[in-house]
PDB file of C-alpha atoms and ligand atoms in Angstrom:
ATOM      1  CA  MET A1150      10.845 -22.202  11.651  1.00  0.00           C
ATOM      2  CA  GLY A1151      13.007 -20.084  14.243  1.00  0.00           C
ATOM      3  CA  CYS A1152      15.022 -18.031  10.811  1.00  0.00           C
ATOM      4  CA  LEU A1153      11.484 -17.010   9.548  1.00  0.00           C
ATOM      5  CA  MET A1154      11.047 -15.541  13.026  1.00  0.00           C
ATOM      6  CA  ASN A1155      13.798 -13.747  12.824  1.00  0.00           C
ATOM      7  CA  ALA A1156      13.018 -12.633   9.105  1.00  0.00           C
ATOM      8  CA  VAL A1157       9.579 -10.859   9.272  1.00  0.00           C
ATOM      9  CA  SER A1158      11.538  -9.083  13.151  1.00  0.00           C
ATOM     10  CA  GLY A1159      13.804  -7.601  10.053  1.00  0.00           C
ATOM     11  CA  VAL A1160      10.979  -6.966   8.168  1.00  0.00           C
ATOM     12  CA  ARG A1161      10.963  -3.172   7.084  1.00  0.00           C
ATOM     13  CA  GLY A1162       8.015  -2.137   4.377  1.00  0.00           C
ATOM     14  CA  ARG A1163       4.914  -2.284   4.433  1.00  0.00           C
ATOM     15  CA  PHE A1164       2.963  -4.726   2.272  1.00  0.00           C
ATOM     16  CA  ILE A1165      -0.176  -4.607   0.685  1.00  0.00           C
ATOM     17  CA  THR A1166      -2.820  -6.500  -0.205  1.00  0.00           C
ATOM     18  CA  LEU A1167      -6.269  -6.506  -2.747  1.00  0.00           C
ATOM     19  CA  GLU A1168      -9.150  -9.313  -2.389  1.00  0.00           C
ATOM     20  CA  GLY A1169     -12.300  -9.634  -3.395  1.00  0.00           C
ATOM     21  CA  ILE A1170     -14.222 -12.823  -5.525  1.00  0.00           C
ATOM     22  CA  GLU A1171     -13.150 -13.435  -9.271  1.00  0.00           C
ATOM     23  CA  GLY A1172     -13.457  -9.726 -11.354  1.00  0.00           C
ATOM     24  CA  ALA A1173     -13.430  -7.774  -8.286  1.00  0.00           C
ATOM     25  CA  GLY A1174     -10.688  -5.384 -10.361  1.00  0.00           C
ATOM     26  CA  LYS A1175      -8.427  -6.355  -8.239  1.00  0.00           C
ATOM     27  CA  THR A1176      -6.023  -6.582 -11.339  1.00  0.00           C
ATOM     28  CA  THR A1177      -7.160  -3.695 -12.541  1.00  0.00           C
ATOM     29  CA  GLN A1178      -6.553  -1.689  -9.103  1.00  0.00           C
ATOM     30  CA  LEU A1179      -3.488  -3.025  -8.209  1.00  0.00           C
ATOM     31  CA  ALA A1180      -1.320  -0.535 -10.516  1.00  0.00           C
ATOM     32  CA  VAL A1181      -3.376   2.446  -9.146  1.00  0.00           C
ATOM     33  CA  VAL A1182      -1.932   1.235  -5.752  1.00  0.00           C
ATOM     34  CA  ALA A1183       1.451   0.777  -7.047  1.00  0.00           C
ATOM     35  CA  GLU A1184       1.558   4.907  -8.427  1.00  0.00           C
ATOM     36  CA  VAL A1185      -0.260   6.281  -6.158  1.00  0.00           C
ATOM     37  CA  LEU A1186       2.825   4.521  -4.129  1.00  0.00           C
ATOM     38  CA  GLN A1187       5.019   5.476  -6.621  1.00  0.00           C
ATOM     39  CA  ALA A1188       4.133   8.822  -6.022  1.00  0.00           C
ATOM     40  CA  ALA A1189       5.853   8.661  -2.916  1.00  0.00           C
ATOM     41  CA  GLY A1190       9.153   8.055  -3.755  1.00  0.00           C
ATOM     42  CA  ILE A1191       8.502   4.072  -2.648  1.00  0.00           C
ATOM     43  CA  THR A1192       9.799   1.033  -4.133  1.00  0.00           C
ATOM     44  CA  VAL A1193       7.201  -1.404  -4.687  1.00  0.00           C
ATOM     45  CA  VAL A1194       7.469  -5.124  -5.127  1.00  0.00           C
ATOM     46  CA  THR A1195       3.769  -6.608  -7.099  1.00  0.00           C
ATOM     47  CA  THR A1196       3.234  -9.732  -7.057  1.00  0.00           C
ATOM     48  CA  ARG A1197       0.083 -11.980  -7.052  1.00  0.00           C
ATOM     49  CA  GLU A1198      -1.477 -15.357  -4.974  1.00  0.00           C
ATOM     50  CA  PRO A1199      -1.200 -18.148  -5.770  1.00  0.00           C
ATOM     51  CA  GLY A1200       2.365 -17.362  -7.152  1.00  0.00           C
ATOM     52  CA  GLY A1201       5.043 -14.546  -8.029  1.00  0.00           C
ATOM     53  CA  THR A1202       7.786 -17.129  -8.192  1.00  0.00           C
ATOM     54  CA  PRO A1203       8.607 -19.931 -10.087  1.00  0.00           C
ATOM     55  CA  VAL A1204       8.028 -23.115  -7.170  1.00  0.00           C
ATOM     56  CA  ALA A1205       4.477 -21.176  -6.267  1.00  0.00           C
ATOM     57  CA  GLU A1206       3.673 -20.484 -10.241  1.00  0.00           C
ATOM     58  CA  ARG A1207       3.668 -24.794 -10.313  1.00  0.00           C
ATOM     59  CA  ILE A1208       1.509 -25.160  -7.607  1.00  0.00           C
ATOM     60  CA  ARG A1209      -1.034 -22.309  -9.128  1.00  0.00           C
ATOM     61  CA  ALA A1210      -1.127 -24.074 -12.333  1.00  0.00           C
ATOM     62  CA  LEU A1211      -1.585 -27.205 -10.899  1.00  0.00           C
ATOM     63  CA  LEU A1212      -4.995 -25.238  -8.586  1.00  0.00           C
ATOM     64  CA  LEU A1213      -5.781 -23.694 -11.341  1.00  0.00           C
ATOM     65  CA  ASP A1214      -6.140 -26.865 -13.554  1.00  0.00           C
ATOM     66  CA  PRO A1215      -9.597 -27.633 -15.102  1.00  0.00           C
ATOM     67  CA  ASN A1216      -7.585 -31.185 -15.135  1.00  0.00           C
ATOM     68  CA  HIS A1217      -7.893 -31.266 -11.734  1.00  0.00           C
ATOM     69  CA  ARG A1218     -11.393 -30.285  -9.806  1.00  0.00           C
ATOM     70  CA  GLY A1219     -12.506 -33.601  -8.666  1.00  0.00           C
ATOM     71  CA  MET A1220      -9.447 -31.825  -5.539  1.00  0.00           C
ATOM     72  CA  ALA A1221      -9.985 -32.011  -2.134  1.00  0.00           C
ATOM     73  CA  ALA A1222     -10.730 -29.666  -0.541  1.00  0.00           C
ATOM     74  CA  THR A1223      -7.836 -30.306   1.905  1.00  0.00           C
ATOM     75  CA  SER A1224      -4.928 -30.762  -0.435  1.00  0.00           C
ATOM     76  CA  GLU A1225      -6.021 -27.189  -2.293  1.00  0.00           C
ATOM     77  CA  LEU A1226      -6.024 -25.626   1.692  1.00  0.00           C
ATOM     78  CA  LEU A1227      -2.417 -27.288   1.805  1.00  0.00           C
ATOM     79  CA  LEU A1228      -1.248 -26.159  -1.636  1.00  0.00           C
ATOM     80  CA  MET A1229      -2.462 -23.090  -1.122  1.00  0.00           C
ATOM     81  CA  PHE A1230      -0.529 -21.989   1.942  1.00  0.00           C
ATOM     82  CA  ALA A1231       2.776 -24.607   0.335  1.00  0.00           C
ATOM     83  CA  ALA A1232       2.373 -22.095  -1.826  1.00  0.00           C
ATOM     84  CA  ARG A1233       2.816 -18.851   0.137  1.00  0.00           C
ATOM     85  CA  ALA A1234       5.752 -20.378   2.097  1.00  0.00           C
ATOM     86  CA  GLU A1235       7.822 -20.346  -0.907  1.00  0.00           C
ATOM     87  CA  HIS A1236       6.606 -16.851  -1.603  1.00  0.00           C
ATOM     88  CA  LEU A1237       6.915 -15.605   1.855  1.00  0.00           C
ATOM     89  CA  VAL A1238      11.058 -16.929   2.508  1.00  0.00           C
ATOM     90  CA  GLN A1239      12.205 -16.281  -1.787  1.00  0.00           C
ATOM     91  CA  ARG A1240      10.281 -13.162  -2.044  1.00  0.00           C
ATOM     92  CA  ILE A1241       7.823 -11.371   0.427  1.00  0.00           C
ATOM     93  CA  ILE A1242       9.839 -10.984   3.390  1.00  0.00           C
ATOM     94  CA  PRO A1243      13.393  -9.871   1.561  1.00  0.00           C
ATOM     95  CA  ALA A1244      11.739  -6.883  -0.013  1.00  0.00           C
ATOM     96  CA  LEU A1245      10.395  -6.182   2.712  1.00  0.00           C
ATOM     97  CA  SER A1246      12.727  -6.440   4.897  1.00  0.00           C
ATOM     98  CA  ALA A1247      14.840  -4.207   1.637  1.00  0.00           C
ATOM     99  CA  GLY A1248      13.046  -1.253   3.094  1.00  0.00           C
ATOM    100  CA  HIS A1249      10.391  -1.770   0.425  1.00  0.00           C
ATOM    101  CA  TRP A1250       6.232  -1.905  -0.222  1.00  0.00           C
ATOM    102  CA  VAL A1251       5.093  -5.046  -1.513  1.00  0.00           C
ATOM    103  CA  VAL A1252       1.727  -5.041  -2.802  1.00  0.00           C
ATOM    104  CA  CYS A1253       0.173  -8.485  -3.389  1.00  0.00           C
ATOM    105  CA  ASP A1254      -2.636  -9.783  -5.447  1.00  0.00           C
ATOM    106  CA  ARG A1255      -4.488 -11.836  -2.914  1.00  0.00           C
ATOM    107  CA  PHE A1256      -3.257 -13.309   0.019  1.00  0.00           C
ATOM    108  CA  THR A1257      -4.556 -15.306   3.246  1.00  0.00           C
ATOM    109  CA  ASP A1258      -8.040 -13.615   3.902  1.00  0.00           C
ATOM    110  CA  ALA A1259      -8.715 -15.605  -0.218  1.00  0.00           C
ATOM    111  CA  THR A1260      -7.912 -19.225   2.285  1.00  0.00           C
ATOM    112  CA  TYR A1261     -10.484 -17.647   4.896  1.00  0.00           C
ATOM    113  CA  ALA A1262     -12.606 -16.500   2.025  1.00  0.00           C
ATOM    114  CA  TYR A1263     -11.911 -19.824  -1.167  1.00  0.00           C
ATOM    115  CA  GLN A1264     -10.799 -22.810   1.861  1.00  0.00           C
ATOM    116  CA  GLY A1265     -12.594 -21.745   4.236  1.00  0.00           C
ATOM    117  CA  GLY A1266     -16.724 -19.817   2.724  1.00  0.00           C
ATOM    118  CA  GLY A1267     -17.025 -21.453  -0.871  1.00  0.00           C
ATOM    119  CA  ARG A1268     -15.458 -25.061   0.680  1.00  0.00           C
ATOM    120  CA  GLY A1269     -17.075 -25.175   3.837  1.00  0.00           C
ATOM    121  CA  LEU A1270     -12.971 -25.911   5.351  1.00  0.00           C
ATOM    122  CA  ASP A1271     -12.746 -24.925   9.258  1.00  0.00           C
ATOM    123  CA  GLN A1272     -11.602 -22.205  10.063  1.00  0.00           C
ATOM    124  CA  ARG A1273      -9.152 -23.099  13.077  1.00  0.00           C
ATOM    125  CA  GLN A1274      -7.162 -25.439  10.512  1.00  0.00           C
ATOM    126  CA  ILE A1275      -6.832 -22.260   8.211  1.00  0.00           C
ATOM    127  CA  ALA A1276      -5.126 -20.081  11.459  1.00  0.00           C
ATOM    128  CA  GLN A1277      -3.442 -22.967  12.329  1.00  0.00           C
ATOM    129  CA  LEU A1278      -1.219 -23.012   8.650  1.00  0.00           C
ATOM    130  CA  GLU A1279      -2.174 -19.540   9.084  1.00  0.00           C
ATOM    131  CA  ALA A1280       0.155 -19.148  12.413  1.00  0.00           C
ATOM    132  CA  LEU A1281       2.880 -21.429  11.328  1.00  0.00           C
ATOM    133  CA  VAL A1282       3.269 -20.093   7.291  1.00  0.00           C
ATOM    134  CA  GLN A1283       3.217 -16.770   8.677  1.00  0.00           C
ATOM    135  CA  ALA A1284       4.941 -16.142  11.133  1.00  0.00           C
ATOM    136  CA  GLY A1285       3.062 -13.008  12.949  1.00  0.00           C
ATOM    137  CA  LEU A1286       3.250 -11.533   9.332  1.00  0.00           C
ATOM    138  CA  HIS A1287      -0.169 -10.080   7.967  1.00  0.00           C
ATOM    139  CA  PRO A1288      -0.994  -7.225   5.699  1.00  0.00           C
ATOM    140  CA  ASP A1289      -0.384  -3.973   6.658  1.00  0.00           C
ATOM    141  CA  LEU A1290      -3.673  -2.877   4.556  1.00  0.00           C
ATOM    142  CA  THR A1291      -6.249  -4.458   2.583  1.00  0.00           C
ATOM    143  CA  LEU A1292      -8.134  -3.728   0.054  1.00  0.00           C
ATOM    144  CA  LEU A1293     -11.403  -5.519  -0.204  1.00  0.00           C
ATOM    145  CA  LEU A1294     -12.914  -5.114  -3.633  1.00  0.00           C
ATOM    146  CA  ASP A1295     -17.036  -5.618  -2.903  1.00  0.00           C
ATOM    147  CA  LEU A1296     -19.180  -6.478  -5.896  1.00  0.00           C
ATOM    148  CA  PRO A1297     -22.684  -9.250  -6.294  1.00  0.00           C
ATOM    149  CA  ALA A1298     -20.988 -12.196  -6.939  1.00  0.00           C
ATOM    150  CA  ALA A1299     -23.310 -12.359 -10.671  1.00  0.00           C
ATOM    151  CA  GLU A1300     -21.609  -9.584 -10.842  1.00  0.00           C
ATOM    152  CA  GLY A1301     -18.173  -9.847 -10.696  1.00  0.00           C
ATOM    153  CA  ILE A1302     -18.977 -14.132 -11.921  1.00  0.00           C
ATOM    154  CA  ALA A1303     -20.100 -11.476 -15.680  1.00  0.00           C
ATOM    155  CA  ARG A1304     -16.616  -9.596 -15.775  1.00  0.00           C
ATOM    156  CA  ALA A1305     -14.933 -12.055 -15.141  1.00  0.00           C
ATOM    157  CA  ARG A1306     -16.325 -14.044 -18.039  1.00  0.00           C
ATOM    158  CA  GLY A1307     -16.794 -10.638 -20.349  1.00  0.00           C
ATOM    159  CA  ARG A1308     -12.896 -10.118 -19.596  1.00  0.00           C
ATOM    160  CA  ARG A1309     -11.896 -13.738 -20.476  1.00  0.00           C
ATOM    161  CA  GLY A1310     -14.231 -14.254 -23.996  1.00  0.00           C
ATOM    162  CA  GLU A1311     -17.512 -16.596 -23.510  1.00  0.00           C
ATOM    163  CA  ALA A1312     -15.208 -19.405 -25.692  1.00  0.00           C
ATOM    164  CA  ALA A1313     -12.553 -19.719 -23.753  1.00  0.00           C
ATOM    165  CA  SER A1314     -12.760 -22.349 -21.075  1.00  0.00           C
ATOM    166  CA  PRO A1315     -12.462 -21.690 -16.549  1.00  0.00           C
ATOM    167  CA  ASP A1316     -10.584 -22.529 -15.055  1.00  0.00           C
ATOM    168  CA  ARG A1317     -10.971 -24.491 -11.689  1.00  0.00           C
ATOM    169  CA  PHE A1318     -11.698 -21.667  -9.245  1.00  0.00           C
ATOM    170  CA  GLU A1319     -13.997 -19.776 -12.391  1.00  0.00           C
ATOM    171  CA  ALA A1320     -15.843 -22.174 -12.996  1.00  0.00           C
ATOM    172  CA  GLU A1321     -17.893 -22.651  -9.325  1.00  0.00           C
ATOM    173  CA  THR A1322     -20.930 -21.823  -8.619  1.00  0.00           C
ATOM    174  CA  LEU A1323     -22.668 -19.029  -8.141  1.00  0.00           C
ATOM    175  CA  ALA A1324     -23.359 -20.420  -4.518  1.00  0.00           C
ATOM    176  CA  PHE A1325     -20.221 -20.394  -4.062  1.00  0.00           C
ATOM    177  CA  PHE A1326     -19.125 -17.183  -5.076  1.00  0.00           C
ATOM    178  CA  GLU A1327     -21.321 -15.601  -2.465  1.00  0.00           C
ATOM    179  CA  ARG A1328     -20.160 -17.682   0.183  1.00  0.00           C
ATOM    180  CA  VAL A1329     -17.138 -16.811  -0.760  1.00  0.00           C
ATOM    181  CA  ARG A1330     -18.376 -12.748  -0.291  1.00  0.00           C
ATOM    182  CA  ALA A1331     -19.971 -12.712   3.065  1.00  0.00           C
ATOM    183  CA  ALA A1332     -16.234 -14.505   4.394  1.00  0.00           C
ATOM    184  CA  TYR A1333     -14.393 -11.535   3.387  1.00  0.00           C
ATOM    185  CA  LEU A1334     -17.159  -8.935   4.635  1.00  0.00           C
ATOM    186  CA  GLY A1335     -17.505 -10.907   7.855  1.00  0.00           C
ATOM    187  CA  ARG A1336     -13.528 -10.858   8.019  1.00  0.00           C
ATOM    188  CA  ALA A1337     -13.473  -7.117   6.783  1.00  0.00           C
ATOM    189  CA  ALA A1338     -16.228  -6.305   9.482  1.00  0.00           C
ATOM    190  CA  GLN A1339     -14.023  -8.441  12.590  1.00  0.00           C
ATOM    191  CA  ALA A1340     -10.441  -6.528  11.498  1.00  0.00           C
ATOM    192  CA  PRO A1341     -12.129  -2.968  10.744  1.00  0.00           C
ATOM    193  CA  ALA A1342      -8.801  -1.234  10.922  1.00  0.00           C
ATOM    194  CA  ARG A1343      -6.906  -3.709   8.237  1.00  0.00           C
ATOM    195  CA  ILE A1344      -9.571  -4.062   6.004  1.00  0.00           C
ATOM    196  CA  ARG A1345     -10.605  -1.235   4.007  1.00  0.00           C
ATOM    197  CA  VAL A1346     -14.091  -1.906   1.512  1.00  0.00           C
ATOM    198  CA  ILE A1347     -14.501  -0.494  -0.857  1.00  0.00           C
ATOM    199  CA  PRO A1348     -17.970  -0.285  -2.793  1.00  0.00           C
ATOM    200  CA  ALA A1349     -16.023  -2.366  -6.560  1.00  0.00           C
ATOM    201  CA  ALA A1350     -19.817  -2.759  -9.095  1.00  0.00           C
ATOM    202  CA  ALA A1351     -18.987   1.809  -9.586  1.00  0.00           C
ATOM    203  CA  PRO A1352     -17.476   2.210 -12.364  1.00  0.00           C
ATOM    204  CA  LEU A1353     -13.641   1.596 -12.825  1.00  0.00           C
ATOM    205  CA  ALA A1354     -13.366   5.586 -12.850  1.00  0.00           C
ATOM    206  CA  ALA A1355     -15.154   5.624  -9.063  1.00  0.00           C
ATOM    207  CA  VAL A1356     -13.060   2.551  -8.013  1.00  0.00           C
ATOM    208  CA  SER A1357      -9.850   3.906  -8.760  1.00  0.00           C
ATOM    209  CA  ALA A1358     -10.467   7.030  -6.932  1.00  0.00           C
ATOM    210  CA  ALA A1359     -11.935   5.597  -4.366  1.00  0.00           C
ATOM    211  CA  VAL A1360      -8.573   2.264  -4.232  1.00  0.00           C
ATOM    212  CA  ALA A1361      -6.369   6.180  -4.107  1.00  0.00           C
ATOM    213  CA  ALA A1362      -7.698   7.598  -1.441  1.00  0.00           C
ATOM    214  CA  ALA A1363      -7.901   4.912   0.455  1.00  0.00           C
ATOM    215  CA  VAL A1364      -3.699   4.155   0.135  1.00  0.00           C
ATOM    216  CA  ARG A1365      -3.490   8.002   0.795  1.00  0.00           C
ATOM    217  CA  ASP A1366      -4.796   7.834   3.808  1.00  0.00           C
ATOM    218  CA  HIS A1367      -2.771   5.241   4.631  1.00  0.00           C
ATOM    219  CA  LEU A1368       0.612   6.922   4.050  1.00  0.00           C
ATOM    220  CA  GLY A1369      -0.754  10.086   6.221  1.00  0.00           C
ATOM    221  CA  HIS A1370      -1.852   7.584   8.843  1.00  0.00           C
ATOM    222  CA  THR A1371       2.116   5.720   8.285  1.00  0.00           C
ATOM    223  CA  GLY A1372       4.316   9.174   7.970  1.00  0.00           C
ATOM    224  CA  SER A1373       5.794   7.348   5.173  1.00  0.00           C
ATOM    225  CA  GLY A1374       8.265   6.378   4.136  1.00  0.00           C
ATOM    226  CA  VAL A1375      10.861   7.208   0.787  1.00  0.00           C
ATOM    227  CA  ASP A1376      13.185   5.366  -0.926  1.00  0.00           C
ATOM    228  CA  ALA A1377      14.327   5.756  -4.121  1.00  0.00           C
ATOM    229  CA  ALA A1378      16.055   2.438  -5.152  1.00  0.00           C
ATOM    230  CA  ALA A1379      14.682   1.095  -8.362  1.00  0.00           C
ATOM    231  CA  ASP A1380      11.957  -1.068  -9.242  1.00  0.00           C
ATOM    232  CA  HIS A1381      10.663  -4.442  -9.351  1.00  0.00           C
ATOM    233  CA  PRO A1382       7.736  -5.813 -11.272  1.00  0.00           C
ATOM    234  CA  GLY A1383       6.178  -8.258  -9.745  1.00  0.00           C
ATOM    235  CA  PRO A1384       4.753 -11.656 -12.608  1.00  0.00           C
TER     236      PRO A1384
HETATM  237  N1  Z5A B1100      -7.653 -18.558  -4.499  1.00  0.00           N
HETATM  238  C1  Z5A B1100      -8.320 -18.856  -3.203  1.00  0.00           C
HETATM  239  O1  Z5A B1100      -8.629 -19.924  -3.370  1.00  0.00           O
HETATM  240  N2  Z5A B1100      -7.505 -19.651  -1.802  1.00  0.00           N
HETATM  241  C2  Z5A B1100      -6.489 -18.493  -1.724  1.00  0.00           C
HETATM  242  O2  Z5A B1100      -5.579 -18.602  -0.700  1.00  0.00           O
HETATM  243  C3  Z5A B1100      -5.949 -17.691  -3.458  1.00  0.00           C
HETATM  244  C4  Z5A B1100      -6.158 -17.642  -4.371  1.00  0.00           C
HETATM  245  C5  Z5A B1100      -4.567 -16.656  -2.691  1.00  0.00           C
HETATM  246  C6  Z5A B1100      -6.764 -17.140  -8.529  1.00  0.00           C
HETATM  247  O3  Z5A B1100      -7.003 -15.767  -8.607  1.00  0.00           O
HETATM  248  C7  Z5A B1100      -7.522 -18.701  -8.065  1.00  0.00           C
HETATM  249  O4  Z5A B1100      -7.130 -18.454  -6.249  1.00  0.00           O
HETATM  250  C8  Z5A B1100      -9.244 -17.278  -7.138  1.00  0.00           C
HETATM  251  C9  Z5A B1100      -8.623 -17.410  -6.130  1.00  0.00           C
HETATM  252  C10 Z5A B1100      -8.242 -18.461  -5.552  1.00  0.00           C
HETATM  253  N3  Z5A B1100     -10.653 -17.526  -8.369  1.00  0.00           N
HETATM  254  N4  Z5A B1100     -10.760 -17.260  -8.696  1.00  0.00           N
HETATM  255  N5  Z5A B1100     -12.153 -17.021  -8.956  1.00  0.00           N
HETATM  256  P1  Z5A B1100      -6.741 -14.504  -9.095  1.00  0.00           P
HETATM  257  O5  Z5A B1100      -6.622 -13.403  -8.818  1.00  0.00           O
HETATM  258  O6  Z5A B1100      -5.616 -14.636 -10.172  1.00  0.00           O
HETATM  259  O7  Z5A B1100      -8.267 -14.975 -10.103  1.00  0.00           O
HETATM  260  P2  Z5A B1100      -9.303 -14.052 -10.334  1.00  0.00           P
HETATM  261  O8  Z5A B1100      -9.131 -13.745  -9.002  1.00  0.00           O
HETATM  262  O9  Z5A B1100     -10.289 -14.834 -11.267  1.00  0.00           O
HETATM  263  O10 Z5A B1100      -8.786 -12.383 -11.162  1.00  0.00           O
HETATM  264  P3  Z5A B1100      -9.818 -11.610 -12.073  1.00  0.00           P
HETATM  265  O11 Z5A B1100     -11.162 -12.556 -12.466  1.00  0.00           O
HETATM  266  O12 Z5A B1100      -8.075 -11.469 -12.916  1.00  0.00           O
HETATM  267  O13 Z5A B1100     -10.119 -10.730 -11.439  1.00  0.00           O
HETATM  268  P4  Z5A B1100     -10.168  -9.277 -11.510  1.00  0.00           P
HETATM  269  O14 Z5A B1100      -8.567  -9.351 -10.632  1.00  0.00           O
HETATM  270  O15 Z5A B1100     -10.235  -9.123  -9.552  1.00  0.00           O
HETATM  271  O16 Z5A B1100     -10.281  -8.366 -12.089  1.00  0.00           O
HETATM  272  P5  Z5A B1100      -9.892  -7.601 -12.940  1.00  0.00           P
HETATM  273  O17 Z5A B1100      -9.085  -8.529 -14.299  1.00  0.00           O
HETATM  274  O18 Z5A B1100      -9.096  -6.625 -12.868  1.00  0.00           O
HETATM  275  O19 Z5A B1100     -11.556  -7.348 -13.807  1.00  0.00           O
HETATM  276  C11 Z5A B1100     -12.153  -8.144 -14.773  1.00  0.00           C
HETATM  277  C12 Z5A B1100     -12.717  -6.685 -15.631  1.00  0.00           C
HETATM  278  O20 Z5A B1100     -13.364  -6.182 -14.679  1.00  0.00           O
HETATM  279  C13 Z5A B1100     -11.534  -6.925 -16.754  1.00  0.00           C
HETATM  280  O21 Z5A B1100     -12.355  -6.625 -17.719  1.00  0.00           O
HETATM  281  C14 Z5A B1100     -11.343  -5.220 -16.004  1.00  0.00           C
HETATM  282  O22 Z5A B1100     -11.607  -4.905 -17.449  1.00  0.00           O
HETATM  283  C15 Z5A B1100     -13.127  -5.387 -15.692  1.00  0.00           C
HETATM  284  N6  Z5A B1100     -13.046  -3.765 -14.925  1.00  0.00           N
HETATM  285  C16 Z5A B1100     -12.374  -4.053 -13.334  1.00  0.00           C
HETATM  286  N7  Z5A B1100     -13.680  -2.511 -13.069  1.00  0.00           N
HETATM  287  C17 Z5A B1100     -14.142  -2.596 -13.344  1.00  0.00           C
HETATM  288  C18 Z5A B1100     -15.464  -1.593 -13.530  1.00  0.00           C
HETATM  289  N8  Z5A B1100     -14.534  -0.682 -11.906  1.00  0.00           N
HETATM  290  N9  Z5A B1100     -15.743  -1.228 -14.224  1.00  0.00           N
HETATM  291  C19 Z5A B1100     -16.390  -2.388 -15.120  1.00  0.00           C
HETATM  292  N10 Z5A B1100     -15.412  -2.720 -15.635  1.00  0.00           N
HETATM  293  C20 Z5A B1100     -14.402  -3.553 -14.559  1.00  0.00           C
END
């Protein structure tokens, strides 16, 4: 724990996360964020949660496996944070400490939205795990891609194809994703300086333009930050 605190205090790069219900366009927009930052001369590490390291990707496979549909919600919560602990120590903190910017597809806001809003777990328990695992490290900027749950589900279904079987989260109900969306919007209302809500039901070009503008705005506020080292693509 002491080691993590020391590592966090040495962090120099910036941490940007993308959030939203399934099909919101996070994976698509991650590339836009990376492109804007790279054009500003910043070294970018892209990654995702759950996942981003070999151990965390193994945990991801457990979490998404539709054969584990009966997994207890508390087990799911602990696995999310186990994957996150590994991801932070092995990948995110070293990258930030090297002065790189990390752009991550989902982070702890997803835990509040899915395990808190979706599964109904106590937000205070999530906050305790967040404090333990993150030791005060939080995203500097979060882009919340917001769209009606039914639309996100339809997009995700279209992308994977009607014939393919859904993973453990994709198999959830519309009501589940509506609770997740509401929890995300609730968090955005509580942290408006960090979480920028981007309307994501708009055509792709409009969403990409809004995402690029939000990142440029953030760059303007940070006055950042040129690092000409090599690029490090994520998984
Ligand atoms: N989870 C959790 O419960 N707790 C946690 O703490 C964390 C995660 C970290 C895996 O996440 C699951 O883990 C996730 C929550 C849970 N499950 N769910 N649901 P994931 O991020 O890997 O899986 P996902 O949310 O299902 O991602 P996704 O379906 O890939 O969605 P996306 O990345 O947001 O969307 P996309 O792939 O960029 O776009 C989807 C399709 O829509 C694709 O065909 C695009 O071309 C299309 N698209 C994108 N934008 C547009 C616009 N603007 N118009 C039209 N079409 C568009």
